[in-house]
XYZ file of C-alpha atoms in Angstrom:
191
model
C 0.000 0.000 0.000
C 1.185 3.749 0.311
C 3.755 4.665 2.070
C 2.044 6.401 4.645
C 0.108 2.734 5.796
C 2.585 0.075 5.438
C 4.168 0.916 8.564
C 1.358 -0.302 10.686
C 1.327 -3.744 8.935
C 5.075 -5.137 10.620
C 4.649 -5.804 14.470
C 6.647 -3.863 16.666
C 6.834 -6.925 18.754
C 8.889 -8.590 15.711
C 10.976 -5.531 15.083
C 11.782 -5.231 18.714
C 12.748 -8.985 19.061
C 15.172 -8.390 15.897
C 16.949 -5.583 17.273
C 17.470 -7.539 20.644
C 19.079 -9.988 18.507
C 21.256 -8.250 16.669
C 22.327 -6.907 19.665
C 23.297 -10.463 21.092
C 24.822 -10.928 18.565
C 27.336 -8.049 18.391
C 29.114 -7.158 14.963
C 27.975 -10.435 13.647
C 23.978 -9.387 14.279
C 24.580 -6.111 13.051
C 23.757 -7.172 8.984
C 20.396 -7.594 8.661
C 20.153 -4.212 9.964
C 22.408 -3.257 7.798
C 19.845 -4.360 4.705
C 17.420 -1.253 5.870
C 19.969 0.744 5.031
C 21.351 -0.250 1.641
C 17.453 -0.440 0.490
C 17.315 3.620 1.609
C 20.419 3.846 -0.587
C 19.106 2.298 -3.171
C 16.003 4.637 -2.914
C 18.675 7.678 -3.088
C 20.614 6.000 -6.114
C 16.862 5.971 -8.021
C 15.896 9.447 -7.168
C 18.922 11.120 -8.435
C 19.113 9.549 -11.728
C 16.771 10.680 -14.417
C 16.566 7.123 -16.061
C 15.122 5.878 -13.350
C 12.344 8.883 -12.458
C 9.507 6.451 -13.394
C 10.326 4.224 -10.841
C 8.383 6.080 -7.578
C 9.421 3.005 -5.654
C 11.658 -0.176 -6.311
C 9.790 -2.994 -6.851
C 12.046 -5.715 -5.875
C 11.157 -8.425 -3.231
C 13.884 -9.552 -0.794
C 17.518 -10.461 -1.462
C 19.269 -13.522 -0.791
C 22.152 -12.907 1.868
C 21.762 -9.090 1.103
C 23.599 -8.123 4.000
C 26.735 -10.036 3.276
C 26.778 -8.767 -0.600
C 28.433 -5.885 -1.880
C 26.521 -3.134 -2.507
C 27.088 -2.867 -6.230
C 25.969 -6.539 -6.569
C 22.664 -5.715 -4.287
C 21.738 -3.140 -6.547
C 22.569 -5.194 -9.330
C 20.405 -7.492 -8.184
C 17.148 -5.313 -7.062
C 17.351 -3.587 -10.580
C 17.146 -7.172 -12.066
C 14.358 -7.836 -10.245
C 12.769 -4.694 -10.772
C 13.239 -5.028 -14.336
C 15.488 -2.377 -14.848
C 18.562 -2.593 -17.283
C 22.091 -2.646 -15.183
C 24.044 0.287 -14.500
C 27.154 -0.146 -16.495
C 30.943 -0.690 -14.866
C 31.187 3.256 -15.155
C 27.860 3.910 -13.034
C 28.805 0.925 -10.879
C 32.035 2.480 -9.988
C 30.373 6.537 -9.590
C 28.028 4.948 -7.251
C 30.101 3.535 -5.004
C 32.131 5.972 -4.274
C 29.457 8.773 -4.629
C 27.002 6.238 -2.295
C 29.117 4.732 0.263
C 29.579 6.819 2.548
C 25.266 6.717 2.878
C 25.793 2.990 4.023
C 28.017 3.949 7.123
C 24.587 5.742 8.335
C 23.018 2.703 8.964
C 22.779 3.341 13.089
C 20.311 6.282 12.115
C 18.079 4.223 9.386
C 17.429 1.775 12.399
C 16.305 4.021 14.844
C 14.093 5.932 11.807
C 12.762 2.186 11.528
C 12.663 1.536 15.632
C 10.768 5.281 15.470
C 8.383 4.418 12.944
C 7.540 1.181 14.343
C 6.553 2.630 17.361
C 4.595 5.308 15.906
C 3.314 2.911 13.433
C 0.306 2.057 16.007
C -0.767 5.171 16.924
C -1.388 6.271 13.308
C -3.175 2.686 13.086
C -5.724 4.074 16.119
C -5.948 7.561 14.544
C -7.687 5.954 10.931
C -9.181 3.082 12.893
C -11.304 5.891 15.682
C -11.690 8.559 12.608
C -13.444 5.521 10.927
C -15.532 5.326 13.701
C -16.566 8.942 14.549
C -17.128 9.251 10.636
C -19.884 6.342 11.038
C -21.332 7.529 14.290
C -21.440 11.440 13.109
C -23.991 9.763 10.443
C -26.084 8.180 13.027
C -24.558 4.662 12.284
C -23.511 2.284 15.548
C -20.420 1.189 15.031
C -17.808 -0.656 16.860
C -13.800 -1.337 16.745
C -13.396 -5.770 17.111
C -9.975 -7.027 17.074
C -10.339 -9.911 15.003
C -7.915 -12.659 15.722
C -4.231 -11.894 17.900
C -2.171 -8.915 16.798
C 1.014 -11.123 17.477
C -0.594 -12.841 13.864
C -0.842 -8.940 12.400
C -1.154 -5.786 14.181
C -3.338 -4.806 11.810
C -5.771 -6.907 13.633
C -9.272 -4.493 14.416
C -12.455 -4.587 12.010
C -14.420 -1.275 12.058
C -18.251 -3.034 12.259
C -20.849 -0.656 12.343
C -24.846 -0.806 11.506
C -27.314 1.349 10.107
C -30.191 1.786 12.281
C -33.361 1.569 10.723
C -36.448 3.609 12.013
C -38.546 1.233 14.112
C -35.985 -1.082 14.822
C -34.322 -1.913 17.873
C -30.960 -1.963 16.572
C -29.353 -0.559 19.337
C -29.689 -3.010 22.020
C -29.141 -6.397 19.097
C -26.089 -4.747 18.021
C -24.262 -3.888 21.322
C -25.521 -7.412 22.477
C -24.166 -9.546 19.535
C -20.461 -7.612 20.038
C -17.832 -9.674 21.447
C -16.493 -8.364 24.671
C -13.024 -7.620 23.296
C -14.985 -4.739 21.002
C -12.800 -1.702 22.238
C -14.557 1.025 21.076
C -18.185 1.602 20.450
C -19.302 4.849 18.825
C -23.504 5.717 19.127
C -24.363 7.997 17.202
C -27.439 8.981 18.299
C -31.103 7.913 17.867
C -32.321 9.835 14.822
């Protein structure tokens, strides 16, 4: 999706347990944090060259050992899969040494990531209760119901609501047929 709600999709439970073991790990966990980092890069690398101005976003899935590669051979390898044609030895060359010195900032790309994953819920809430209030400033009930464990996905609440219907006791059959984990119920009001 955009951007601005793929963040709440990765569990900050799973981020969290990855940085604790990379930092068991010393040097030797330090690489796959490392891969945050050269994908940024890459990002850079695609936004300052004109050939590649059609590409809003590299579409390539994950490497194989990325983290132990070198960095001309990762890109190599994400333009491939992005269908892209290969920079040439020339280009290869100019963007390593022009591109680097970006990968030695790979300390501030994981806390940016450790930031954002942290945020990432409360921007989740913020659509999730504007969903709501939207539905009850109509009249609609409406209610947030986690669906199944947000260990699973954190992206784990439905947004149930119900149109009440003049005559009908909607009110009291809705509320009752909620499940007791609903977190949030929005009335609003009888019209």
């Amino acid at each position: 999706g955009p951007p601005s709600r793929e963040p709440p999709c990765h569990s900050t439970v799973a981020y969290s347990q990855r940085l604790r073991q990379a930092g068991s790990l010393g040097e030797e966990g330090q690489g796959p944090l490392q891969v945050h980092c050269r994908r940024a890069v890459l990002e850079v690398l695609l936004r300052r060259r004109p050939e590649y101005s059609w590409l809003k976003r590299a579409k390539c899935g994950a490497v194989k050992n990325a983290a132990s590669l070198p960095f001309c051979e990762y890109v190599r390898q994400c333009l491939r899969q992005a269908g892209v044609a290969p920079l040439s030895e020339a280009e290869e060359a100019e963007v390593g040494s022009e591109l680097a010195p970006l990968l030695g900032q790979w300390r501030r790309v994981v806390v940016f990531f450790a930031l954002r994953a942290l945020l990432a819920p409360l921007w989740e809430a913020l659509l999730l209760l504007d969903r709501l209030l939207f539905l009850g400033e109509r009249g609609h009930l409406a209610a947030l119901v986690p669906l199944f464990d947000p260990a699973l996905s954190p992206r784990n609440y439905a947004v149930v609501g119900v149109r009440r219907l003049p005559g009908a006791d909607t009110d009291a059959a809705f509320v009752a047929a909620l499940p007791p984990e609903a977190v949030a119920i929005c009335d609003g009001g009888a019209h």
